[in-house]
Structures are given as structure tokens and as C-alpha cells.
Coordinates of C-alpha atoms in Angstrom, one line a residue:
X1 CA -154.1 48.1 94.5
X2 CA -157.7 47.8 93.1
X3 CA -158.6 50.9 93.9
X4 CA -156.6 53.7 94.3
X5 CA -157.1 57.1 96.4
X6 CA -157.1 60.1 94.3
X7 CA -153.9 61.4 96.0
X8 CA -152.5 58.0 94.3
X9 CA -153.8 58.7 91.3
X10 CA -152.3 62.3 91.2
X11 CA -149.0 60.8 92.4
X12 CA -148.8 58.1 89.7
X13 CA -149.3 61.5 86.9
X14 CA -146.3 62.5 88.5
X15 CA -144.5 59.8 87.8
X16 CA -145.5 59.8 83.5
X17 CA -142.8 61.0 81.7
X18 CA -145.4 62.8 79.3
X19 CA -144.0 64.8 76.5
X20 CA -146.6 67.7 76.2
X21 CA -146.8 70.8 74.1
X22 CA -149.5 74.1 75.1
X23 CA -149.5 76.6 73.3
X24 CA -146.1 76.2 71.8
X25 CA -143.9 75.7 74.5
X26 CA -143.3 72.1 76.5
X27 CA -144.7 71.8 79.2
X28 CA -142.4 70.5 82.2
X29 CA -145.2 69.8 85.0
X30 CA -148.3 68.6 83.2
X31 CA -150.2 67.9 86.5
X32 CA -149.6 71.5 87.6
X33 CA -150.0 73.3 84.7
X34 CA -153.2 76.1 85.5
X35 CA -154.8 75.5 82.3
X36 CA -154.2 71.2 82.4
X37 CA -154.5 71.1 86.2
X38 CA -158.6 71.4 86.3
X39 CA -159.2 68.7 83.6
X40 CA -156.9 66.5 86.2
X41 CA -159.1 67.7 88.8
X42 CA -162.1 66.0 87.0
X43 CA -160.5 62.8 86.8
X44 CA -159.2 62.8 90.5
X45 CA -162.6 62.9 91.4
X46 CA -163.8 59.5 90.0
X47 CA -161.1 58.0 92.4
X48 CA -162.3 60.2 94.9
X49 CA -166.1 58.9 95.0
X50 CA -165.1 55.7 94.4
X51 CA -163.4 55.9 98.1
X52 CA -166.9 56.9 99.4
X53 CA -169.4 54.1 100.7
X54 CA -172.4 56.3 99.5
X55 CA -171.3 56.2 96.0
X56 CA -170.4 52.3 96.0
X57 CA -172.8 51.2 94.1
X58 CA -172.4 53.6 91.4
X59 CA -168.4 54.0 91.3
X60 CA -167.3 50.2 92.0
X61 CA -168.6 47.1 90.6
X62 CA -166.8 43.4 91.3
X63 CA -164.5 42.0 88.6
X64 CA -165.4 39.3 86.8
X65 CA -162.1 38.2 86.5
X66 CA -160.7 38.5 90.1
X67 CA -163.5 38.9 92.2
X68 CA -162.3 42.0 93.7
X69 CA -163.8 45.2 93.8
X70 CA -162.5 47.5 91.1
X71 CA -163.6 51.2 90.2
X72 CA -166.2 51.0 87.1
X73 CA -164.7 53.0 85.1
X74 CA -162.4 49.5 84.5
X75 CA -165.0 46.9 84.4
X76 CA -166.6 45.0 81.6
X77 CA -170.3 45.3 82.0
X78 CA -171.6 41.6 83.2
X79 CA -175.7 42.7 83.4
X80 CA -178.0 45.0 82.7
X81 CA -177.8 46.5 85.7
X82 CA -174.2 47.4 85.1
X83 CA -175.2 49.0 82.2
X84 CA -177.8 51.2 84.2
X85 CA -175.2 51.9 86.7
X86 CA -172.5 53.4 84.1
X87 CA -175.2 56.0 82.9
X88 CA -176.3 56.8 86.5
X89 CA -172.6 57.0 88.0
X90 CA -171.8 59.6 84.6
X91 CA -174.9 61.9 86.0
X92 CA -173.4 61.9 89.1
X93 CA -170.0 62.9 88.7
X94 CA -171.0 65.4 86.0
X95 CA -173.0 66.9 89.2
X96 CA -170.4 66.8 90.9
X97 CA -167.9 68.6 88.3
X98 CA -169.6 70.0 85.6
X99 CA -167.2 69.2 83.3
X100 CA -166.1 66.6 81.4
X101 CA -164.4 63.8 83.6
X102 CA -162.5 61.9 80.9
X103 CA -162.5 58.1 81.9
X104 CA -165.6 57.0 79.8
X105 CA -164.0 56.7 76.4
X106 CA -161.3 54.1 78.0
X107 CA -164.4 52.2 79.7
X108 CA -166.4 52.1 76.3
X109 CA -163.2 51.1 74.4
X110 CA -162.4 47.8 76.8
X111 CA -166.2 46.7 76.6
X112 CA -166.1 47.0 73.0
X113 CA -162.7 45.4 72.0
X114 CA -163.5 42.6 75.1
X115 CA -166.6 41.3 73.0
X116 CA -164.9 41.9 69.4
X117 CA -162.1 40.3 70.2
X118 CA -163.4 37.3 71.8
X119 CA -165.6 36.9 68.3
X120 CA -162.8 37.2 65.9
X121 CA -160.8 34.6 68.0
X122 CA -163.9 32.3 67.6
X123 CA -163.6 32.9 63.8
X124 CA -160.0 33.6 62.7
X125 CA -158.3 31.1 65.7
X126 CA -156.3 33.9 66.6
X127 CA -155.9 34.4 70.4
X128 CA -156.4 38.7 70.4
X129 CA -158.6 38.1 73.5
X130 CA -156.3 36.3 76.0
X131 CA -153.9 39.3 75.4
X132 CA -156.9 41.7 76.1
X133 CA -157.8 39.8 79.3
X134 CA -154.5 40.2 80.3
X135 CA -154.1 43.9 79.9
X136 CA -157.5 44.5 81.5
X137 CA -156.5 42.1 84.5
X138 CA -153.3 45.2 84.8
X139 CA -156.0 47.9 84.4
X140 CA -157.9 46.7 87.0
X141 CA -155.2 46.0 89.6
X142 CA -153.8 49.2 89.4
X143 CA -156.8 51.4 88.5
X144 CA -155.3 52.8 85.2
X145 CA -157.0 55.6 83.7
X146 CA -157.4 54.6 79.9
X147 CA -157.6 56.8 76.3
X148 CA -159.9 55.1 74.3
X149 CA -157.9 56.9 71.0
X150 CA -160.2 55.8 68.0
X151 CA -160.6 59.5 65.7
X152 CA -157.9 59.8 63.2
X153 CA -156.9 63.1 61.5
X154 CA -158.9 61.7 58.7
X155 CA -157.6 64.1 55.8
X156 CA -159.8 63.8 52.9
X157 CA -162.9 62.4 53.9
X158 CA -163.8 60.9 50.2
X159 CA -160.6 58.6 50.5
X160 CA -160.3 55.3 52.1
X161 CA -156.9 55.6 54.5
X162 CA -154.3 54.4 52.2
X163 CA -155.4 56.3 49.2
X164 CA -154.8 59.4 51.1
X165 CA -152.1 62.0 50.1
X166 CA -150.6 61.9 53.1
X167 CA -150.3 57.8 54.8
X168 CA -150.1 59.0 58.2
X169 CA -153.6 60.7 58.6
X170 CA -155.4 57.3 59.7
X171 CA -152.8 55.4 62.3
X172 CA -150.8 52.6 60.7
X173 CA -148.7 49.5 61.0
X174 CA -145.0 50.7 59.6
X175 CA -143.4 47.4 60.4
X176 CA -144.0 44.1 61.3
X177 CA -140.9 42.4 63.7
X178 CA -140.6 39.0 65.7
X179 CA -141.4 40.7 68.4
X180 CA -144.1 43.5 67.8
X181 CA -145.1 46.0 65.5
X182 CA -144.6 49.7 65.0
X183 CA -147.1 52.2 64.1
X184 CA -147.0 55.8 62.6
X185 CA -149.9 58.2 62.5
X186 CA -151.9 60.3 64.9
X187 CA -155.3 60.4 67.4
X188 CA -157.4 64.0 67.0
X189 CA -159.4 65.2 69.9
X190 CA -158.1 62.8 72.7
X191 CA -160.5 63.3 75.5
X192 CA -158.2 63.2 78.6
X193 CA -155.7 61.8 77.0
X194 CA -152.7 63.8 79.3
X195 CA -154.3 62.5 82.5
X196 CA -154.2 58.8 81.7
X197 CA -151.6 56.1 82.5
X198 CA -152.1 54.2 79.4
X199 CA -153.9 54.5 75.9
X200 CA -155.9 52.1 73.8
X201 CA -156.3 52.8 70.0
X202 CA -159.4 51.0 67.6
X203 CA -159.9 51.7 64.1
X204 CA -161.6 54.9 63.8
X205 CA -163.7 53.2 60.6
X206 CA -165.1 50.1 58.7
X207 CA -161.7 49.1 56.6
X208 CA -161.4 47.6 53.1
X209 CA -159.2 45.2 52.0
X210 CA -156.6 47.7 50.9
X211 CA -157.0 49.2 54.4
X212 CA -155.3 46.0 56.6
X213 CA -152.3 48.2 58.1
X214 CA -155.1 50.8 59.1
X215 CA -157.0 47.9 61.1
X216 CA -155.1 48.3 64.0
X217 CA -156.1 48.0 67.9
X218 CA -153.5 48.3 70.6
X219 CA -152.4 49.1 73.9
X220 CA -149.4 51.4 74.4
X221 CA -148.3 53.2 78.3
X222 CA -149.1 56.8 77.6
X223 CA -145.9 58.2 77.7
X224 CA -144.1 55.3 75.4
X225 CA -141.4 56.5 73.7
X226 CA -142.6 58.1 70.3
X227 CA -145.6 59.5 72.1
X228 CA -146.0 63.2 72.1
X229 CA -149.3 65.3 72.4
X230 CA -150.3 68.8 71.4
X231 CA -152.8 70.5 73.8
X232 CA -156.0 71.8 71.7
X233 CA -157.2 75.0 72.9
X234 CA -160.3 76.2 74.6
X235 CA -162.5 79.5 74.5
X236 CA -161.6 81.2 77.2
X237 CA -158.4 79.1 78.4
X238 CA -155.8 81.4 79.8
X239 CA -158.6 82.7 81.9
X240 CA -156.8 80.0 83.8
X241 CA -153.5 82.1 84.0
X242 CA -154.7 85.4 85.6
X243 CA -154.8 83.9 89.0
X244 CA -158.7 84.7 89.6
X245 CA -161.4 82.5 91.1
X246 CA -164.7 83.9 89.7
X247 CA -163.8 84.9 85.5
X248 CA -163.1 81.0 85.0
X249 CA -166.5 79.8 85.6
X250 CA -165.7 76.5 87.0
X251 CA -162.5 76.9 88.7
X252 CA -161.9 73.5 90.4
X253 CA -163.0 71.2 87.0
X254 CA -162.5 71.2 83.2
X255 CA -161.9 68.6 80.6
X256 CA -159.3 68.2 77.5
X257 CA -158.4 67.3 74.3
X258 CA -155.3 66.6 72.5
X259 CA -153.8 66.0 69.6
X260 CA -151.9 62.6 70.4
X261 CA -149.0 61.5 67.8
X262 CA -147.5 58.5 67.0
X263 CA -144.1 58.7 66.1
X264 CA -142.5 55.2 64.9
X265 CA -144.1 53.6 68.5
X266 CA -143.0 49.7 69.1
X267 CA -145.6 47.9 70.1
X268 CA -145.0 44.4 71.5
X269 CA -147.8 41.3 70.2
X270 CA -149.1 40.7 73.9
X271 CA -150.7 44.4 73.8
X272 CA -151.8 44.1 69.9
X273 CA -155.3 43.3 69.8
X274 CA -156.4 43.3 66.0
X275 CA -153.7 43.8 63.1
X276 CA -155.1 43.8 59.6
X277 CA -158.3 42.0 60.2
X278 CA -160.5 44.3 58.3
X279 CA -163.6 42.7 58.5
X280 CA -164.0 43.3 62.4
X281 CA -162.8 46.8 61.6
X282 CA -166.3 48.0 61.3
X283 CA -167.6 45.9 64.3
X284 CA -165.3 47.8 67.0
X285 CA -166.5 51.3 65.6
X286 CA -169.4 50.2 65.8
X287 CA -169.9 48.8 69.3
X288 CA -167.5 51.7 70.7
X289 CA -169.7 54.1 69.0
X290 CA -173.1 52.2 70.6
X291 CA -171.7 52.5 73.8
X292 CA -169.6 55.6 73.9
X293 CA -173.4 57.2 72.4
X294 CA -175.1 55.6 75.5
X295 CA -172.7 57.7 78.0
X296 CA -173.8 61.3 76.7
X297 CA -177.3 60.1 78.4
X298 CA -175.1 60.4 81.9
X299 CA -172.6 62.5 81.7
X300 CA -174.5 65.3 79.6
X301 CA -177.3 65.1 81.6
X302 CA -174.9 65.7 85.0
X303 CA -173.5 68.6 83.8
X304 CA -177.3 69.9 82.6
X305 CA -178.1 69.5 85.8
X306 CA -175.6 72.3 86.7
X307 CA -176.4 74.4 84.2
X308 CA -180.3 74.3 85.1
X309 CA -179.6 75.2 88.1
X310 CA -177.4 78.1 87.6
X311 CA -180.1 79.2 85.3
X312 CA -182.5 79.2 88.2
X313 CA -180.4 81.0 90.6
X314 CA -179.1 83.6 88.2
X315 CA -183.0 84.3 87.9
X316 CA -183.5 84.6 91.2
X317 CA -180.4 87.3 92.1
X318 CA -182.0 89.0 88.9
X319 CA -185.4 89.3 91.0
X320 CA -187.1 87.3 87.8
X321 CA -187.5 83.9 89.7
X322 CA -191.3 84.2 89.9
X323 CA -192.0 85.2 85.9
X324 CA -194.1 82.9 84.4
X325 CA -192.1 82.8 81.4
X326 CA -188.7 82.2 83.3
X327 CA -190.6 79.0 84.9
X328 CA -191.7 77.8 82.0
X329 CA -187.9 77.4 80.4
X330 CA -186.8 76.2 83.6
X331 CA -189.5 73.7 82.7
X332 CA -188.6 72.9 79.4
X333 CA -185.0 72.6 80.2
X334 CA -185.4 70.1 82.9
X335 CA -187.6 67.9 80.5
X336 CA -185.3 68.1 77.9
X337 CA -182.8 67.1 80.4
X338 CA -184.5 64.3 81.7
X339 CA -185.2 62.6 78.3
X340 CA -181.7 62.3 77.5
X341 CA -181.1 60.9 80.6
X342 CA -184.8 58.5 79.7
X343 CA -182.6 57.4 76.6
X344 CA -179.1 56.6 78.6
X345 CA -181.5 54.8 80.9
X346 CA -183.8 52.7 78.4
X347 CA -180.4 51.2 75.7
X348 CA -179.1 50.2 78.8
X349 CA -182.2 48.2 80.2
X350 CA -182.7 46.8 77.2
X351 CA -179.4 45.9 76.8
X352 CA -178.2 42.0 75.9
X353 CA -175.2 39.7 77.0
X354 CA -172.5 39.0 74.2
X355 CA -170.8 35.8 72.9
X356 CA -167.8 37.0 75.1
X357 CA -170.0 37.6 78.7
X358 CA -169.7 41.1 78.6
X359 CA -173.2 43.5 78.0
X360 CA -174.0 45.7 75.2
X361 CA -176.3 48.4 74.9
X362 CA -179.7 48.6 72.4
X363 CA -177.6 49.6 69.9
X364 CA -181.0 51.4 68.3
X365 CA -181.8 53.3 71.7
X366 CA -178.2 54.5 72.4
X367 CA -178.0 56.1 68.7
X368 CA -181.4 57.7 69.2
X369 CA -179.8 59.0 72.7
X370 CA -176.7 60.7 71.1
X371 CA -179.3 62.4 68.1
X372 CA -180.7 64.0 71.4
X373 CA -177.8 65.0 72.5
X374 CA -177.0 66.3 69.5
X375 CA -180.3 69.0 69.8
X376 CA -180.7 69.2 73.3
X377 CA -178.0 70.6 75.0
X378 CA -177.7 73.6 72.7
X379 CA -181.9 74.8 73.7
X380 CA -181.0 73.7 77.1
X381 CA -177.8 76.3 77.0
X382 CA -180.1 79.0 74.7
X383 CA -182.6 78.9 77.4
X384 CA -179.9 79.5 80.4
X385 CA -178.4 82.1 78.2
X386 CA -182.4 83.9 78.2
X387 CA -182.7 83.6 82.0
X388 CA -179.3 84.5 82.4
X389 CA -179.6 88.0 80.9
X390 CA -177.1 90.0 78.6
X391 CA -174.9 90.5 81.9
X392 CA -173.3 87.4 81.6
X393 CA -171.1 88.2 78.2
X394 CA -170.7 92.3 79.4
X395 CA -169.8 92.2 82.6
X396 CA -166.6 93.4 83.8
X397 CA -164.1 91.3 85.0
X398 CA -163.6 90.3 88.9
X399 CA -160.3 93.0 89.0
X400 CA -162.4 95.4 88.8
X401 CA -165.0 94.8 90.8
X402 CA -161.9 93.9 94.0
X403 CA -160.4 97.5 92.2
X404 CA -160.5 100.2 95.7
X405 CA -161.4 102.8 92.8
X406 CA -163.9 101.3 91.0
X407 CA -165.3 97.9 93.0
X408 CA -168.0 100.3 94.9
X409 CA -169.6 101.0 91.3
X410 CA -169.5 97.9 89.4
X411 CA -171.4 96.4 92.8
X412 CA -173.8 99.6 92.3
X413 CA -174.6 99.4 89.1
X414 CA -174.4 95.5 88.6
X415 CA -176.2 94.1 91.7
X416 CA -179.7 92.3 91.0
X417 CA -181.9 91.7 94.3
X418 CA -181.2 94.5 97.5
X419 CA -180.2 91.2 99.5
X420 CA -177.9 89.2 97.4
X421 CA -174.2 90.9 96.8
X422 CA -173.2 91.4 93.3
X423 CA -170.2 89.1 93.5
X424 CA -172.4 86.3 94.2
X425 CA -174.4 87.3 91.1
X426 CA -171.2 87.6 89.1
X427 CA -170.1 83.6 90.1
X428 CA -173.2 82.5 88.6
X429 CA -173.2 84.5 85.7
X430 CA -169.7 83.3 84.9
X431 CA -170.4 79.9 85.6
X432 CA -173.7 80.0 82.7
X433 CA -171.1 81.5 80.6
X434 CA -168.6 79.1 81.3
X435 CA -170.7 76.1 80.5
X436 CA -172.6 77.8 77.1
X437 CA -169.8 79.8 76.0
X438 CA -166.4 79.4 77.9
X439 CA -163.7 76.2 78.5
X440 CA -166.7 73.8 79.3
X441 CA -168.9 74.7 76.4
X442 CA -166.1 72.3 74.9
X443 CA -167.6 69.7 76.1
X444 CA -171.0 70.3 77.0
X445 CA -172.2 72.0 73.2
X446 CA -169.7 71.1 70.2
X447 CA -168.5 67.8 72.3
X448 CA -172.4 67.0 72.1
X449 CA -172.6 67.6 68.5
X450 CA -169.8 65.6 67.4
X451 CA -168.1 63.7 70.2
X452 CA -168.9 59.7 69.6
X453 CA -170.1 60.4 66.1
X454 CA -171.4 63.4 64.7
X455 CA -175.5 63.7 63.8
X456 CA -175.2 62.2 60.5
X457 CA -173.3 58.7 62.1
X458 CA -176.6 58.2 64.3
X459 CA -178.7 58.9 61.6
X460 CA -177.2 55.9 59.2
X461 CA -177.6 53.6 62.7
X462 CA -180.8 54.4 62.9
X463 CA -181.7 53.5 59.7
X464 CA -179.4 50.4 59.9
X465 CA -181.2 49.5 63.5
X466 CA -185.0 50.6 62.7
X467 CA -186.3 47.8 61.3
X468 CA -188.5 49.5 58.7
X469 CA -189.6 46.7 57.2
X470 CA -191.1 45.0 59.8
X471 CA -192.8 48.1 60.4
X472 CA -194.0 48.3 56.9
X473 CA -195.4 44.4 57.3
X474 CA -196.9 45.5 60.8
X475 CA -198.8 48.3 58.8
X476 CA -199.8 45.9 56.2
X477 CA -201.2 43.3 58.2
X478 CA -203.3 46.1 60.1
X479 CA -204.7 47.5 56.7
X480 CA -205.9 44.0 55.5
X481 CA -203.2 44.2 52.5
X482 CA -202.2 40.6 51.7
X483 CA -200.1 41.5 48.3
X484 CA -198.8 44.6 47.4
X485 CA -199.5 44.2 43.4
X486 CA -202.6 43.2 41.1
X487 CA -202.0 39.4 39.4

């Protein structure tokens, strides 16, 4: 089964024996839950597309280590092209849900630990890589969906994980058996981490040598025993429980996050991929980072798309379509829009093939990408929000305008253009809100600030990456200056 239908993929959810807390209570039905079932909906669809011929190219790419066709959200990128192709297929689903659609951080992880792996087998003589190989051949064959778990708690941020107060706050290595290991700690802010079959944890930073049972990366089924998660909340979430279709925004798609715990989990060798070698710690953030920083130039830049859009048509059934100045920050959000995607688009291309095969980003051009995104988004939402009009955070809800009493006067009072009814001009309203303000803003603003790194983590790759001096000697040799001091 290399690929499977999304009615497959709901079916195998079913089957998870996933031990889930929202909001204080746990939850029986995961799948079915109204305020989990839209982030499932988003992942559904990358089967779904994947089904499509049109989308081929984009959502399947062959394996490199069957031959077969597999969806890309499980292969290892083998060119350039496949690199281009990720970015491209994250626009187009985030067209397609305007949300967040949770596979990428389980693609990025098995691209980065593929290449790491391989490298500290060529220089430790350890055989980490044949095990990966091995899990990824099962990924691939039954089209997992994967958590790439690298954020710990953290704590205090001025200790190194074993001076902390607290040892479980960075994922650990309890005990060491003939058989496997197990680890104590927990994952913070697991991106999809309830709609996936399996998960795969890295290091979340660069370990010292008093760090080695915090240099762990391994693969564990998602609902292992030991394994429980704790559902993070969203602005504007139980939304989802008043039965509605318009108040929600987005009522078909929506993303997650989860607190994912680790509760004395065994883990056998064959799915441990790194255990105490610190030095290659750093590597795997690293690379993760690089490529997890290349998808916001996709998926961000789908879900812009939306959000321009809705800006545009809100304008319109507000009879403003036609201002100058309402063109003008349609204009400026598209072209901030489209140089995120420029950046995706250019780390990719100018990507380069790994000891290992497998293709990794300009790590310099992805981190300047996820700065962007950093900025970006936010003017790109401000501007919506400006088009959108005050309407949009006042408006009353869709009981009342369906109320026999009162519906006749909220459409009286609230309709823009003569020709367009007001509950049309309501659904976009609620969907700008829902993307700046509401359960997606998750993902499209704060996610954007500090998902795959916050600002500051680019900015010490960018230094890392620029090359300044050779900049400085280019300058040099420009100016005529052959030595910098008098004899």
C-alpha cells in the first residue's frame, strides 16, 4: 500500500489507540472530536491529492529505495527538483485548505536524520542509518503520517538540559537494556501530532558533553504505551462546538498542536537513531531547522493566497473594490506574498546532494526565507484586516442573523453592495478573521514567528552562512586595498 486513499488514512486513525486530553477531559473519539476533526481534515487531504493525476507531480515522487511511487510527504529528496517540488506541493495544499496541513515536520525530520545518520555511521562505525532505512522503507509502504517531535519544554533557557531543575524538561534516555532504551520527558507544540501513525523525535539543540542522554533520536508508533498528549488550545476553538458553519471561519480545515509526553516509553535499538552522540546533536537541528525554514516559503504562501483573496472579495461586497488605496495593499500583499514564496523557490534550486544521496536546501537562502516569514505574514494579515473593515471583529454572530426576530435587521443594517446578500459578506469576513485573528492565526501569524526557530535562530544562521569575509575581501580588492595596516 504505497499510497493510501484518504478514507484509508481516516480508517487507520481509527484504529490508534491514542490517549488524548482537551480541555480536561479524555477524549474517547479523537478523529471525531469537532474541535480535532478539522486539523484531521487537513491532513486527509494530502492523501486525497495525492490520488489525483493532476497533482502527481507535486504530491508523489518515486522512491529511491523501491522504485515505487510513494506520496512526498515520505520521500527523501534525490534532486533539486524534488526540492522545488516540496515548496510548490506546500503552496498548493495550503490553497487548497488554508490551514496548516501537518505532514511537513515528519518530511523535514526523515531528510534531515537520513543524511546525519549516514555521516555519523561514516565516522563513529555505528550503523544508525540501516535502522533509519529500514523504518523509512515501513513509512513509505504504508504511507505513515510522521511527527517530527524536536521542541522540548526547555525550562530555563540559560541551562544546558541536565543542569536543569527539573531533568525531564529536554527528553531523555532513563535506561539503557539489551534490548532498547527508555526515555522520560516531553515534546511542546507538536504540529499534528494526534493525526499521525508514528512519531520521530531529534534533539531540540546542539548538546555538550554532559548532555549525552539528551542526544537522543528515535522512532516510537504514536500511541506506544507511555504516550499521552494534551491538546493546546486555540483562539476561538469551541466555535467548533456550537454546531454553525459561518462563525468558524474555515469550517472544513484547521491545524494542531499538542503537548506530547513521554512517560517511561521503551524504545527497541532497531528504531533508535542517535543515543549520546553529542557532537551530531547540533547537525540534526541544524539541517531540520534548514529544511523545516525552507517549507514556510510553501505552505505560508498557500494559505496567503487565501487570505489575499478574501481580502479582495471582502472589498468588493464592501463596494471599495475600485479605491485606489485598497488596490494598492492588494498590491503589496501579493508581492510580499510572492517573495516568500521567491525564497522557498531559490534554497531549493540552489540546493546540493549530501554524502548520504539525499538533497539539502541553501541552508543561507532557507534562513533568509523563514526571517520573511517572520515579518511578512503579520503586514500581509494588517493589510486584510484594513480592507476588511471594523465588521469583521463586531459583527454579530450567524444565530442571529438565521434569528425570525432579528435576522431581517442584522441583513439591513450589515449588508455592503445592493446585489450581494449579507450572509455571503459575513463568510468572508469570518474567514479574514479566522486566518488574522481566529483558530488559523495559530498557524498562519505566531506559527510564522516562531515555528522552525524563532527570528533570533535565523539571525545567528545568517551570520554563520553569510560569508562576511569574503565579502569584506571582495570590497577590498575593488577599492585597490592590498593591506589593511601601515608597515
Amino acid at each position: 500500500m504505497a499510497l493510501k486513499t484518504p478514507e484509508q488514512y481516516e480508517e487507520s486513525l481509527r484504529k490508534l489507540k491514542l490517549k488524548v486530553y482537551l480541555q480536561g477531559e479524555l477524549v474517547e473519539n479523537p478523529v471525531d472530536h469537532p474541535i480535532i476533526r478539522p486539523s484531521m481534515n487537513s491532513v486527509k487531504k494530502t492523501y486525497e491529492l495525492a490520488q489525483k493525476p493532476e497533482y502527481a507531480d507535486l504530491m508523489t515522487a518515486v522512491s529511491h529505495l523501491t522504485g515505487e511511487k510513494v506520496n512526498r510527504f515520505c520521500h527523501l529528496h534525490q534532486s533539486t527538483g524534488d526540492l522545488v517540488n516540496k515548496v510548490k506541493m506546500q503552496r498548493l495544499l495550503g490553497q487548497q485548505t488554508a490551514a496548516c496541513f501537518q505532514r511537513c515536520v515528519g518530511m523535514d525530520a526523515i531528510n534531515a536524520v537520513d543524511s546525519v545518520t549516514f555521516e555519523m555511521d561514516q565516522k563513529l562505525g555505528t550503523d544508525y542509518h540501516e535502522r533509519f532505512n529500514q523504518f523509512l522503507l515501513k513509512m513509505q509502504q504504508e504511507d505513515w503520517t510522521v511527527d517530527g517531535a524536536m521542541t522540548d519544554p526547555k525550562g530555563d533557557r540559560s541551562l544546558s538540559p541536565s543542569k536543569q531543575a527539573d531533568p525531564d524538561l529536554y527528553v531523555h534516555v532513563v535506561e539503557k537494556r539489551q534490548d532498547g532504551i527508555v526515555v522520560r520527558g516531553a515534546k511542546a507544540h507538536q504540529t499534528g501530532a494526534i493525526n499521525s501513525h508514528w512519531i520521530l523525535v531529534m534533539p531540540t539543540i546542539a548538546m555538550g558533553k554532559d548532555d549525552a542522554d539528551y542526544a537522543l533520536s528515535f522512532a516510537a508508533p504514536a500511541d506506544a504505551e507511555g504516550i499521552f498528549y494534551i491538546y493546546g488550545r486555540q483562539s476561538c476553538d469551541t466555535r467548533k462546538l456550537e454546531g454553525g458553519k459561518i462563525d468558524v471561519g474555515n469550517r472544513e480545515f484547521g491545524g494542531h498542536e499538542a503537548l506530547m509526553v513521554f512517560d517511561d516509553v521503551f524504545v527497541p535499538w532497531e528504531n533508535v537513531f542517535m543515543c549520546g552522540e553529542t557532537e551530531f546533536s547540533g547537525l540534526l537541528v541544524e539541517r531540520f531547522a534548514g529544511y523545516h525554514r525552507q517549507s514556510y516559503g510553501g505552505c505560508k504562501v498557500g494559505v496567503g493566497d487565501v487570505l489575499i483573496g478574501a481580502a479582495a472579495v471582502a472589498a468588493e461586497y464592501n463596494g471599495a473594490a475600485k479605491a485606489s488605496h485598497v488596490k494598492d495593499k492588494l498590491i503589496e500583499m501579493t508581492h510580499l506574498n510572492e517573495t516568500l514564496y521567491a525564497c522557498g523557490i531559490a534554497c531549493s534550486a540552489e540546493g546540493h546532494k549530501t554524502a548520504s544521496g539525499n538533497y539539502l536546501i541553501n541552508l543561507l537562502l532557507a534562513n533568509v526565507c523563514k526571517q520573511n516569514v517572520t515579518r511578512y505574514p503579520y503586514e500581509i494579515a494588517r493589510l486584510a484586516e484594513d480592507i476588511a473593515g471594523g465588521l469583521m471583529v463586531t459583527m454579530p454572530s450567524e444565530k442571529d442573523l438565521h434569528n425570525p426576530e432579528i435576522g431581517k435587521v442584522v441583513e439591513k443594517y450589515f449588508k455592503g453592495v445592493s446585489d450581494v446578500p449579507m450572509e455571503q459578506r459575513m463568510r468572508i469576513l469570518r474567514l479574514v478573521e479566522n486566518l488574522t485573528l481566529g483558530t488559523a492565526a495559530v498557524g498562519y501569524r505566531t506559527e510564522s514567528m516562531h515555528g522552525a526557530g524563532s527570528p533570533q535562530a535565523q539571525r545567528i544562521m545568517i551570520a554563520r552562512q553569510g560569508n562576511l569575509e569574503q565579502k569584506k575581501q571582495l570590497a577590498k580588492a575593488i577599492a585597490g586595498i592590498t593591506q589593511d595596516k601601515a608597515n
